[in-house]
PDB file of C-alpha atoms and ligand atoms in Angstrom:
ATOM      1  CA  MET A   1      14.454  11.951 -11.461  1.00 71.00           C
ATOM      2  CA  LYS A   2      11.467  12.416  -9.574  1.00 83.00           C
ATOM      3  CA  GLU A   3       9.955   9.138  -8.390  1.00 91.00           C
ATOM      4  CA  LYS A   4       6.196   8.517  -8.133  1.00 97.00           C
ATOM      5  CA  ARG A   5       4.616   8.619  -4.657  1.00 98.00           C
ATOM      6  CA  VAL A   6       1.410   7.083  -3.922  1.00 98.00           C
ATOM      7  CA  LEU A   7      -0.944   7.680  -0.914  1.00 98.00           C
ATOM      8  CA  THR A   8      -3.069   4.874   0.079  1.00 98.00           C
ATOM      9  CA  ILE A   9      -5.904   4.980   2.499  1.00 98.00           C
ATOM     10  CA  GLN A  10      -7.497   1.806   4.069  1.00 98.00           C
ATOM     11  CA  ASP A  11      -7.582  -0.426   6.892  1.00 97.00           C
ATOM     12  CA  VAL A  12      -4.858  -2.977   8.382  1.00 98.00           C
ATOM     13  CA  SER A  13      -6.281  -6.191   8.556  1.00 98.00           C
ATOM     14  CA  CYS A  14      -3.494  -7.686  10.506  1.00 98.00           C
ATOM     15  CA  LEU A  15      -4.192 -11.219   9.269  1.00 98.00           C
ATOM     16  CA  GLY A  16      -5.999 -12.055   5.901  1.00 97.00           C
ATOM     17  CA  GLN A  17      -4.162 -10.668   2.865  1.00 98.00           C
ATOM     18  CA  CYS A  18      -6.272  -7.992   2.095  1.00 98.00           C
ATOM     19  CA  SER A  19      -6.272  -3.907   2.211  1.00 98.00           C
ATOM     20  CA  LEU A  20      -3.180  -2.456   3.277  1.00 98.00           C
ATOM     21  CA  THR A  21      -1.016  -5.766   3.971  1.00 98.00           C
ATOM     22  CA  VAL A  22      -1.820  -6.130   0.053  1.00 98.00           C
ATOM     23  CA  ALA A  23      -1.692  -2.471  -1.222  1.00 98.00           C
ATOM     24  CA  LEU A  24       1.926  -1.842   0.519  1.00 98.00           C
ATOM     25  CA  PRO A  25       3.954  -4.685  -0.569  1.00 98.00           C
ATOM     26  CA  ILE A  26       2.431  -4.823  -4.229  1.00 98.00           C
ATOM     27  CA  ILE A  27       2.775  -1.097  -4.912  1.00 98.00           C
ATOM     28  CA  SER A  28       6.175  -0.898  -3.401  1.00 98.00           C
ATOM     29  CA  ALA A  29       7.194  -3.899  -5.574  1.00 98.00           C
ATOM     30  CA  MET A  30       6.048  -2.164  -8.895  1.00 98.00           C
ATOM     31  CA  GLY A  31       8.817   0.372  -7.641  1.00 97.00           C
ATOM     32  CA  ILE A  32       6.398   3.050  -6.349  1.00 98.00           C
ATOM     33  CA  GLU A  33       7.050   4.752  -2.945  1.00 98.00           C
ATOM     34  CA  THR A  34       3.795   3.991  -0.876  1.00 98.00           C
ATOM     35  CA  CYS A  35       2.666   6.091   1.768  1.00 98.00           C
ATOM     36  CA  ILE A  36      -0.163   5.052   4.072  1.00 98.00           C
ATOM     37  CA  ILE A  37      -2.775   6.316   6.264  1.00 98.00           C
ATOM     38  CA  PRO A  38      -4.264   3.051   8.135  1.00 98.00           C
ATOM     39  CA  SER A  39      -7.965   3.827   8.928  1.00 96.00           C
ATOM     40  CA  ALA A  40      -8.383   1.077  11.528  1.00 96.00           C
ATOM     41  CA  VAL A  41      -6.629  -2.038  12.900  1.00 97.00           C
ATOM     42  CA  LEU A  42      -8.310  -5.123  12.716  1.00 97.00           C
ATOM     43  CA  SER A  43      -7.016  -8.574  13.860  1.00 98.00           C
ATOM     44  CA  THR A  44      -8.447 -10.108  10.767  1.00 98.00           C
ATOM     45  CA  HIS A  45     -10.748  -8.961   7.925  1.00 96.00           C
ATOM     46  CA  THR A  46     -14.586  -9.382   8.383  1.00 94.00           C
ATOM     47  CA  GLY A  47     -15.103 -11.866   5.581  1.00 91.00           C
ATOM     48  CA  GLY A  48     -15.252 -15.272   7.290  1.00 91.00           C
ATOM     49  CA  PHE A  49     -13.516 -14.778  10.604  1.00 95.00           C
ATOM     50  CA  SER A  50     -15.579 -14.136  13.623  1.00 94.00           C
ATOM     51  CA  GLY A  51     -14.643 -12.131  17.005  1.00 96.00           C
ATOM     52  CA  PHE A  52     -12.379  -9.971  15.194  1.00 96.00           C
ATOM     53  CA  THR A  53     -10.984  -6.932  17.112  1.00 97.00           C
ATOM     54  CA  PHE A  54     -11.335  -3.388  15.888  1.00 95.00           C
ATOM     55  CA  LYS A  55      -9.346  -0.333  16.734  1.00 96.00           C
ATOM     56  CA  ASP A  56     -10.632   2.837  15.001  1.00 95.00           C
ATOM     57  CA  LEU A  57      -8.124   5.341  13.809  1.00 97.00           C
ATOM     58  CA  THR A  58     -10.603   7.879  12.403  1.00 98.00           C
ATOM     59  CA  GLU A  59      -8.937  10.788  14.453  1.00 98.00           C
ATOM     60  CA  GLU A  60      -5.690   9.979  12.902  1.00 98.00           C
ATOM     61  CA  ILE A  61      -6.796  10.960   9.587  1.00 98.00           C
ATOM     62  CA  PRO A  62      -7.073  14.693  10.032  1.00 98.00           C
ATOM     63  CA  ALA A  63      -3.763  14.715  12.378  1.00 98.00           C
ATOM     64  CA  ILE A  64      -1.499  12.951   9.773  1.00 98.00           C
ATOM     65  CA  SER A  65      -2.866  15.151   7.143  1.00 98.00           C
ATOM     66  CA  SER A  66      -2.023  18.675   9.029  1.00 98.00           C
ATOM     67  CA  HIS A  67       1.183  17.661   9.838  1.00 98.00           C
ATOM     68  CA  TRP A  68       1.927  16.380   6.031  1.00 98.00           C
ATOM     69  CA  GLN A  69       0.655  19.832   5.256  1.00 98.00           C
ATOM     70  CA  LYS A  70       3.151  21.414   7.395  1.00 98.00           C
ATOM     71  CA  GLU A  71       5.739  19.305   5.702  1.00 98.00           C
ATOM     72  CA  LYS A  72       4.555  20.429   2.126  1.00 97.00           C
ATOM     73  CA  VAL A  73       4.018  16.689   1.003  1.00 96.00           C
ATOM     74  CA  GLU A  74       2.816  15.888  -2.604  1.00 97.00           C
ATOM     75  CA  PHE A  75       1.429  12.791  -3.937  1.00 98.00           C
ATOM     76  CA  ASP A  76       0.968  11.593  -7.578  1.00 98.00           C
ATOM     77  CA  ALA A  77      -1.822   9.525  -6.634  1.00 98.00           C
ATOM     78  CA  ILE A  78      -4.193   8.865  -3.990  1.00 98.00           C
ATOM     79  CA  TYR A  79      -5.975   5.403  -3.755  1.00 99.00           C
ATOM     80  CA  THR A  80      -8.572   4.415  -1.331  1.00 98.00           C
ATOM     81  CA  GLY A  81      -9.943   0.997  -0.333  1.00 98.00           C
ATOM     82  CA  TYR A  82     -11.913  -0.210   2.463  1.00 97.00           C
ATOM     83  CA  ILE A  83     -13.153   2.826   4.367  1.00 96.00           C
ATOM     84  CA  GLY A  84     -14.781   1.934   7.743  1.00 89.00           C
ATOM     85  CA  SER A  85     -17.204   4.886   8.594  1.00 94.00           C
ATOM     86  CA  LYS A  86     -19.009   8.011   7.081  1.00 96.00           C
ATOM     87  CA  LYS A  87     -16.663  10.248   9.291  1.00 97.00           C
ATOM     88  CA  GLN A  88     -13.587   8.712   7.486  1.00 98.00           C
ATOM     89  CA  LEU A  89     -15.139   9.419   4.080  1.00 98.00           C
ATOM     90  CA  GLU A  90     -15.602  12.961   5.299  1.00 98.00           C
ATOM     91  CA  TYR A  91     -12.000  13.216   6.247  1.00 98.00           C
ATOM     92  CA  ILE A  92     -11.070  11.614   3.124  1.00 98.00           C
ATOM     93  CA  THR A  93     -12.766  14.524   1.015  1.00 98.00           C
ATOM     94  CA  ASP A  94     -10.644  16.959   3.031  1.00 98.00           C
ATOM     95  CA  ILE A  95      -7.443  15.152   2.004  1.00 98.00           C
ATOM     96  CA  PHE A  96      -8.515  15.062  -1.683  1.00 98.00           C
ATOM     97  CA  ARG A  97      -9.203  18.841  -1.446  1.00 98.00           C
ATOM     98  CA  VAL A  98      -5.777  19.342   0.003  1.00 98.00           C
ATOM     99  CA  PHE A  99      -3.423  16.797  -1.594  1.00 98.00           C
ATOM    100  CA  GLY A 100      -5.457  16.084  -4.803  1.00 96.00           C
ATOM    101  CA  LYS A 101      -3.990  19.068  -6.766  1.00 92.00           C
ATOM    102  CA  ASN A 102      -1.076  19.391  -9.466  1.00 91.00           C
ATOM    103  CA  GLY A 103      -1.818  16.236 -11.376  1.00 94.00           C
ATOM    104  CA  CYS A 104      -2.642  13.968  -8.484  1.00 98.00           C
ATOM    105  CA  GLN A 105      -4.838  11.177  -9.613  1.00 98.00           C
ATOM    106  CA  ILE A 106      -7.554  10.102  -7.504  1.00 98.00           C
ATOM    107  CA  ILE A 107      -8.403   6.539  -7.710  1.00 98.00           C
ATOM    108  CA  ILE A 108     -11.105   4.962  -5.461  1.00 98.00           C
ATOM    109  CA  ASP A 109     -11.954   1.301  -5.138  1.00 98.00           C
ATOM    110  CA  PRO A 110     -15.588   1.726  -3.220  1.00 98.00           C
ATOM    111  CA  VAL A 111     -15.130  -1.632  -1.430  1.00 98.00           C
ATOM    112  CA  MET A 112     -18.680  -2.137   0.206  1.00 97.00           C
ATOM    113  CA  GLY A 113     -19.593  -5.663  -0.723  1.00 96.00           C
ATOM    114  CA  ASP A 114     -19.674  -8.599  -3.264  1.00 95.00           C
ATOM    115  CA  LYS A 115     -22.093 -11.332  -4.843  1.00 94.00           C
ATOM    116  CA  GLY A 116     -24.848  -8.771  -4.424  1.00 97.00           C
ATOM    117  CA  LYS A 117     -24.433  -8.457  -0.715  1.00 96.00           C
ATOM    118  CA  LEU A 118     -22.858  -5.420   1.325  1.00 96.00           C
ATOM    119  CA  TYR A 119     -19.939  -6.590   3.879  1.00 93.00           C
ATOM    120  CA  THR A 120     -20.638  -6.643   7.617  1.00 89.00           C
ATOM    121  CA  GLY A 121     -20.891  -3.207   9.119  1.00 90.00           C
ATOM    122  CA  PHE A 122     -22.195  -1.096   5.761  1.00 95.00           C
ATOM    123  CA  ASP A 123     -25.488  -0.168   4.663  1.00 97.00           C
ATOM    124  CA  LYS A 124     -27.278   1.798   2.089  1.00 97.00           C
ATOM    125  CA  ASP A 125     -26.575   5.194   3.576  1.00 98.00           C
ATOM    126  CA  PHE A 126     -22.971   4.340   3.811  1.00 98.00           C
ATOM    127  CA  ALA A 127     -23.277   3.779  -0.372  1.00 98.00           C
ATOM    128  CA  LYS A 128     -24.800   6.925  -0.813  1.00 98.00           C
ATOM    129  CA  GLU A 129     -21.797   8.580   1.025  1.00 98.00           C
ATOM    130  CA  MET A 130     -19.430   6.563  -0.729  1.00 98.00           C
ATOM    131  CA  ALA A 131     -20.999   7.550  -4.124  1.00 98.00           C
ATOM    132  CA  LYS A 132     -20.479  11.327  -3.185  1.00 98.00           C
ATOM    133  CA  LEU A 133     -16.760  10.462  -2.399  1.00 98.00           C
ATOM    134  CA  CYS A 134     -16.686   8.787  -5.905  1.00 98.00           C
ATOM    135  CA  SER A 135     -17.529  12.236  -7.392  1.00 98.00           C
ATOM    136  CA  HIS A 136     -13.921  13.389  -7.044  1.00 98.00           C
ATOM    137  CA  ALA A 137     -12.284  10.407  -8.636  1.00 98.00           C
ATOM    138  CA  ASP A 138     -10.270  10.291 -11.833  1.00 98.00           C
ATOM    139  CA  VAL A 139     -10.942   6.459 -11.611  1.00 98.00           C
ATOM    140  CA  ILE A 140     -13.380   4.124  -9.781  1.00 98.00           C
ATOM    141  CA  LEU A 141     -13.207   0.433  -9.588  1.00 98.00           C
ATOM    142  CA  PRO A 142     -16.453  -1.041  -8.494  1.00 98.00           C
ATOM    143  CA  ASN A 143     -17.379  -4.538  -8.852  1.00 98.00           C
ATOM    144  CA  LEU A 144     -21.006  -5.191  -9.848  1.00 98.00           C
ATOM    145  CA  THR A 145     -22.197  -5.226  -6.459  1.00 98.00           C
ATOM    146  CA  GLU A 146     -20.687  -2.025  -5.554  1.00 98.00           C
ATOM    147  CA  ALA A 147     -21.888  -0.485  -8.953  1.00 98.00           C
ATOM    148  CA  ALA A 148     -25.471  -1.455  -7.958  1.00 98.00           C
ATOM    149  CA  TYR A 149     -25.326  -0.020  -4.424  1.00 98.00           C
ATOM    150  CA  LEU A 150     -23.655   3.302  -5.610  1.00 98.00           C
ATOM    151  CA  LEU A 151     -26.616   3.837  -8.063  1.00 98.00           C
ATOM    152  CA  ASP A 152     -29.225   2.370  -5.503  1.00 98.00           C
ATOM    153  CA  GLU A 153     -30.270   0.035  -7.974  1.00 98.00           C
ATOM    154  CA  PRO A 154     -30.744  -3.753  -8.065  1.00 97.00           C
ATOM    155  CA  TYR A 155     -27.877  -6.053  -8.140  1.00 98.00           C
ATOM    156  CA  VAL A 156     -27.795  -7.941 -11.612  1.00 97.00           C
ATOM    157  CA  GLU A 157     -25.930 -10.846 -11.399  1.00 93.00           C
ATOM    158  CA  SER A 158     -25.910 -12.008 -14.930  1.00 94.00           C
ATOM    159  CA  GLY A 159     -27.583 -12.344 -17.957  1.00 95.00           C
ATOM    160  CA  TYR A 160     -27.125  -8.636 -19.073  1.00 98.00           C
ATOM    161  CA  SER A 161     -26.336  -7.497 -22.524  1.00 97.00           C
ATOM    162  CA  GLU A 162     -23.360  -4.880 -23.800  1.00 97.00           C
ATOM    163  CA  GLU A 163     -26.220  -2.334 -24.138  1.00 98.00           C
ATOM    164  CA  TRP A 164     -27.201  -2.777 -20.544  1.00 98.00           C
ATOM    165  CA  LEU A 165     -23.786  -2.689 -19.248  1.00 98.00           C
ATOM    166  CA  LEU A 166     -22.759   0.368 -21.218  1.00 98.00           C
ATOM    167  CA  GLY A 167     -25.998   2.491 -19.608  1.00 98.00           C
ATOM    168  CA  LEU A 168     -24.497   1.159 -16.333  1.00 98.00           C
ATOM    169  CA  LEU A 169     -20.984   2.509 -16.907  1.00 98.00           C
ATOM    170  CA  ARG A 170     -22.638   5.748 -18.057  1.00 98.00           C
ATOM    171  CA  ARG A 171     -24.714   6.005 -14.786  1.00 98.00           C
ATOM    172  CA  LEU A 172     -21.524   5.150 -12.796  1.00 98.00           C
ATOM    173  CA  SER A 173     -19.677   7.998 -14.610  1.00 98.00           C
ATOM    174  CA  LYS A 174     -22.351  10.433 -13.899  1.00 98.00           C
ATOM    175  CA  LEU A 175     -21.412  10.131 -10.104  1.00 98.00           C
ATOM    176  CA  GLY A 176     -18.450  12.166 -11.360  1.00 97.00           C
ATOM    177  CA  ALA A 177     -15.494  10.178 -11.935  1.00 97.00           C
ATOM    178  CA  LYS A 178     -13.691  10.452 -15.322  1.00 96.00           C
ATOM    179  CA  LYS A 179     -13.038   6.800 -15.787  1.00 98.00           C
ATOM    180  CA  VAL A 180     -14.823   3.633 -14.642  1.00 98.00           C
ATOM    181  CA  VAL A 181     -13.289   0.172 -14.209  1.00 98.00           C
ATOM    182  CA  LEU A 182     -15.817  -2.268 -13.547  1.00 98.00           C
ATOM    183  CA  THR A 183     -14.691  -5.751 -12.339  1.00 98.00           C
ATOM    184  CA  GLY A 184     -16.653  -9.157 -12.361  1.00 97.00           C
ATOM    185  CA  VAL A 185     -18.224  -8.576 -15.838  1.00 98.00           C
ATOM    186  CA  SER A 186     -19.235 -11.679 -17.918  1.00 97.00           C
ATOM    187  CA  PHE A 187     -21.283 -11.913 -20.894  1.00 98.00           C
ATOM    188  CA  ASP A 188     -20.162 -15.689 -21.250  1.00 97.00           C
ATOM    189  CA  PRO A 189     -20.445 -18.128 -18.363  1.00 95.00           C
ATOM    190  CA  LYS A 190     -16.934 -19.294 -19.331  1.00 96.00           C
ATOM    191  CA  LYS A 191     -15.453 -15.887 -19.155  1.00 97.00           C
ATOM    192  CA  LEU A 192     -14.876 -13.156 -16.617  1.00 97.00           C
ATOM    193  CA  GLY A 193     -13.363  -9.828 -16.979  1.00 98.00           C
ATOM    194  CA  VAL A 194     -13.180  -5.935 -16.682  1.00 98.00           C
ATOM    195  CA  ALA A 195     -14.964  -3.029 -18.540  1.00 98.00           C
ATOM    196  CA  ILE A 196     -13.040   0.034 -18.959  1.00 98.00           C
ATOM    197  CA  TYR A 197     -15.153   3.195 -19.574  1.00 98.00           C
ATOM    198  CA  ASP A 198     -13.585   6.526 -20.575  1.00 98.00           C
ATOM    199  CA  SER A 199     -16.730   9.121 -20.001  1.00 97.00           C
ATOM    200  CA  ALA A 200     -14.877  12.008 -21.860  1.00 97.00           C
ATOM    201  CA  ALA A 201     -14.892   9.740 -25.219  1.00 97.00           C
ATOM    202  CA  ASP A 202     -18.134   7.663 -24.161  1.00 97.00           C
ATOM    203  CA  LYS A 203     -16.215   4.462 -25.079  1.00 97.00           C
ATOM    204  CA  VAL A 204     -15.843   1.120 -23.378  1.00 98.00           C
ATOM    205  CA  SER A 205     -13.299  -1.409 -23.833  1.00 98.00           C
ATOM    206  CA  TYR A 206     -13.217  -5.162 -22.218  1.00 98.00           C
ATOM    207  CA  TYR A 207     -10.523  -7.595 -21.206  1.00 98.00           C
ATOM    208  CA  PHE A 208     -11.473 -10.946 -20.280  1.00 98.00           C
ATOM    209  CA  ARG A 209     -10.013 -14.321 -18.915  1.00 98.00           C
ATOM    210  CA  ASP A 210     -11.337 -17.765 -18.575  1.00 97.00           C
ATOM    211  CA  LYS A 211     -13.386 -17.860 -15.318  1.00 96.00           C
ATOM    212  CA  ILE A 212     -12.068 -19.807 -12.484  1.00 93.00           C
ATOM    213  CA  PRO A 213     -14.907 -21.380 -10.476  1.00 85.00           C
ATOM    214  CA  GLY A 214     -15.204 -20.351  -6.744  1.00 80.00           C
ATOM    215  CA  ALA A 215     -15.045 -17.176  -4.751  1.00 76.00           C
ATOM    216  CA  THR A 216     -11.692 -15.983  -3.351  1.00 86.00           C
ATOM    217  CA  HIS A 217     -11.226 -13.325  -0.872  1.00 93.00           C
ATOM    218  CA  GLY A 218      -8.982 -10.413  -1.161  1.00 94.00           C
ATOM    219  CA  THR A 219      -8.726 -10.471  -5.040  1.00 97.00           C
ATOM    220  CA  GLY A 220     -10.369  -7.124  -5.350  1.00 97.00           C
ATOM    221  CA  ASP A 221      -7.691  -5.494  -3.277  1.00 98.00           C
ATOM    222  CA  VAL A 222      -4.877  -7.384  -5.128  1.00 98.00           C
ATOM    223  CA  TYR A 223      -6.520  -6.130  -8.502  1.00 98.00           C
ATOM    224  CA  ALA A 224      -6.784  -2.291  -7.203  1.00 98.00           C
ATOM    225  CA  SER A 225      -3.127  -2.325  -6.004  1.00 98.00           C
ATOM    226  CA  SER A 226      -1.603  -3.635  -9.241  1.00 98.00           C
ATOM    227  CA  PHE A 227      -3.787  -1.498 -11.126  1.00 99.00           C
ATOM    228  CA  VAL A 228      -2.638   1.449  -9.077  1.00 98.00           C
ATOM    229  CA  GLY A 229       1.117   0.471  -9.573  1.00 98.00           C
ATOM    230  CA  ALA A 230       0.812  -0.180 -13.252  1.00 98.00           C
ATOM    231  CA  LEU A 231      -0.811   3.190 -13.747  1.00 98.00           C
ATOM    232  CA  MET A 232       1.742   4.936 -11.764  1.00 98.00           C
ATOM    233  CA  GLN A 233       4.354   3.047 -13.851  1.00 97.00           C
ATOM    234  CA  GLY A 234       3.037   4.769 -17.060  1.00 97.00           C
ATOM    235  CA  LYS A 235       0.650   2.134 -18.364  1.00 98.00           C
ATOM    236  CA  THR A 236      -2.531   3.423 -19.900  1.00 98.00           C
ATOM    237  CA  ILE A 237      -5.910   2.652 -18.034  1.00 98.00           C
ATOM    238  CA  GLU A 238      -6.551  -0.354 -20.428  1.00 98.00           C
ATOM    239  CA  GLN A 239      -3.116  -1.875 -20.047  1.00 98.00           C
ATOM    240  CA  ALA A 240      -3.270  -1.443 -16.205  1.00 98.00           C
ATOM    241  CA  ALA A 241      -6.860  -3.050 -16.102  1.00 98.00           C
ATOM    242  CA  ALA A 242      -5.226  -6.007 -18.294  1.00 98.00           C
ATOM    243  CA  LEU A 243      -2.046  -6.395 -16.548  1.00 98.00           C
ATOM    244  CA  ALA A 244      -4.084  -6.430 -12.955  1.00 98.00           C
ATOM    245  CA  ALA A 245      -6.575  -9.020 -14.149  1.00 98.00           C
ATOM    246  CA  ASP A 246      -3.614 -11.190 -15.285  1.00 98.00           C
ATOM    247  CA  TYR A 247      -1.725 -10.816 -11.983  1.00 98.00           C
ATOM    248  CA  VAL A 248      -5.203 -11.744 -10.000  1.00 98.00           C
ATOM    249  CA  VAL A 249      -5.511 -14.881 -12.265  1.00 98.00           C
ATOM    250  CA  LYS A 250      -2.134 -15.923 -11.492  1.00 97.00           C
ATOM    251  CA  CYS A 251      -2.583 -15.547  -7.594  1.00 97.00           C
ATOM    252  CA  ILE A 252      -5.754 -17.423  -7.828  1.00 97.00           C
ATOM    253  CA  GLU A 253      -4.177 -20.118  -9.802  1.00 97.00           C
ATOM    254  CA  VAL A 254      -1.353 -20.450  -7.245  1.00 97.00           C
ATOM    255  CA  THR A 255      -3.729 -20.545  -4.187  1.00 97.00           C
ATOM    256  CA  LEU A 256      -6.361 -23.156  -5.659  1.00 95.00           C
ATOM    257  CA  PRO A 257      -4.329 -26.201  -4.722  1.00 95.00           C
ATOM    258  CA  ASP A 258      -4.333 -25.029  -1.091  1.00 95.00           C
ATOM    259  CA  LYS A 259      -7.774 -23.248  -1.169  1.00 93.00           C
ATOM    260  CA  GLU A 260      -9.286 -25.414   1.761  1.00 93.00           C
ATOM    261  CA  ASN A 261      -6.365 -24.503   4.159  1.00 95.00           C
ATOM    262  CA  HIS A 262      -5.639 -20.866   2.728  1.00 96.00           C
ATOM    263  CA  TRP A 263      -9.523 -19.785   2.147  1.00 96.00           C
ATOM    264  CA  TYR A 264      -9.241 -16.337   3.675  1.00 97.00           C
ATOM    265  CA  GLY A 265      -7.132 -14.547   0.580  1.00 97.00           C
ATOM    266  CA  VAL A 266      -4.846 -15.267  -2.176  1.00 97.00           C
ATOM    267  CA  LYS A 267      -1.118 -15.950  -2.250  1.00 98.00           C
ATOM    268  CA  PHE A 268      -0.119 -13.019  -4.032  1.00 98.00           C
ATOM    269  CA  GLU A 269       3.611 -12.976  -2.719  1.00 98.00           C
ATOM    270  CA  LYS A 270       4.219 -15.776  -4.695  1.00 98.00           C
ATOM    271  CA  CYS A 271       3.231 -14.064  -7.947  1.00 98.00           C
ATOM    272  CA  ILE A 272       5.557 -10.984  -7.306  1.00 98.00           C
ATOM    273  CA  PRO A 273       7.884 -12.183  -9.612  1.00 98.00           C
ATOM    274  CA  TYR A 274       5.481 -12.670 -12.208  1.00 98.00           C
ATOM    275  CA  LEU A 275       4.041  -9.303 -11.546  1.00 98.00           C
ATOM    276  CA  ILE A 276       7.497  -7.469 -12.098  1.00 98.00           C
ATOM    277  CA  GLU A 277       7.990  -9.374 -15.420  1.00 97.00           C
ATOM    278  CA  ARG A 278       4.428  -8.744 -16.447  1.00 97.00           C
ATOM    279  CA  MET A 279       5.094  -5.051 -16.205  1.00 95.00           C
ATOM    280  CA  GLN A 280       8.098  -5.221 -18.985  1.00 92.00           C
ATOM    281  CA  LYS A 281       5.711  -6.339 -21.401  1.00 85.00           C
TER     282      LYS A 281
HETATM  283  O1  PXL B   1     -11.009  -6.946   0.986  1.00 72.08           O
HETATM  284  C1  PXL B   1     -11.666  -5.938   1.285  1.00 72.08           C
HETATM  285  C2  PXL B   1     -11.803  -6.049   2.810  1.00 72.08           C
HETATM  286  C3  PXL B   1     -10.927  -4.971   3.529  1.00 72.08           C
HETATM  287  N1  PXL B   1     -10.864  -4.722   4.845  1.00 72.08           N
HETATM  288  C4  PXL B   1     -11.589  -5.276   5.598  1.00 72.08           C
HETATM  289  C5  PXL B   1     -12.600  -6.157   4.913  1.00 72.08           C
HETATM  290  C6  PXL B   1     -12.737  -6.488   3.654  1.00 72.08           C
HETATM  291  C7  PXL B   1     -13.570  -7.321   3.148  1.00 72.08           C
HETATM  292  O2  PXL B   1     -14.380  -8.077   3.780  1.00 72.08           O
HETATM  293  O3  PXL B   1     -13.334  -6.842   5.854  1.00 72.08           O
HETATM  294  C8  PXL B   1     -11.633  -5.142   7.012  1.00 72.08           C
END
């Protein structure tokens, strides 16, 4: 039996429960071989720590890629997360061209910001280039902030209608991605969820859970990683989007009692047994 193999490209934040330190354990725990290209090594993530170190690994991307081409490596999916520079976006586009064949799915989480603001180090110009990368995707997973920056539109935090959201999803899919999973969607102050849009069918579906107040770092990466794992395990995009939402909620619930001390991420490790069990449903 041919096992599924995923390549994920993002940074290593050595401490902080995000990017590769989340993607690698989660996708692996879901039974999928996970290959990585670390795009940079940081001592921590950039969301709340100060004085973090940053070792750029941009030139490793084409070097690793050319070795793999000689080895005739293939992937069932390529999943990209936090990408630190425009040069890296260029190299990743090359990787898509070389390895994104024979049914390989391209899944892009255009990690750039949250709550209407870009993370440290990103600007509008980078967002424009990220929008170009998204044209290669089978699925993109932006939050509402990233959606606004990808489209160069004002960020709309709340109070929007289903009609407006459908328009946003259509504009996002026009970037070139076949499907859009938009996170952080809310029509009711008590509920938070995702919108799943299929551009071929021009159809949207939703999955909501009760909103848990307060922001939690790293949940976007936990969401995208478990989504990718579920998709590789043969779930439909709607099932994968719901499973990932349920897993994130569980991770937040487990972390909340210790939130003051554990502010920098979620305790996703504690919920891996739940994730495995949830996958059997
Ligand atoms: O969770 C996204 C992320 C990944 N990697 C780094 C980050 C962030 C968000 O702040 O700083 C380095």
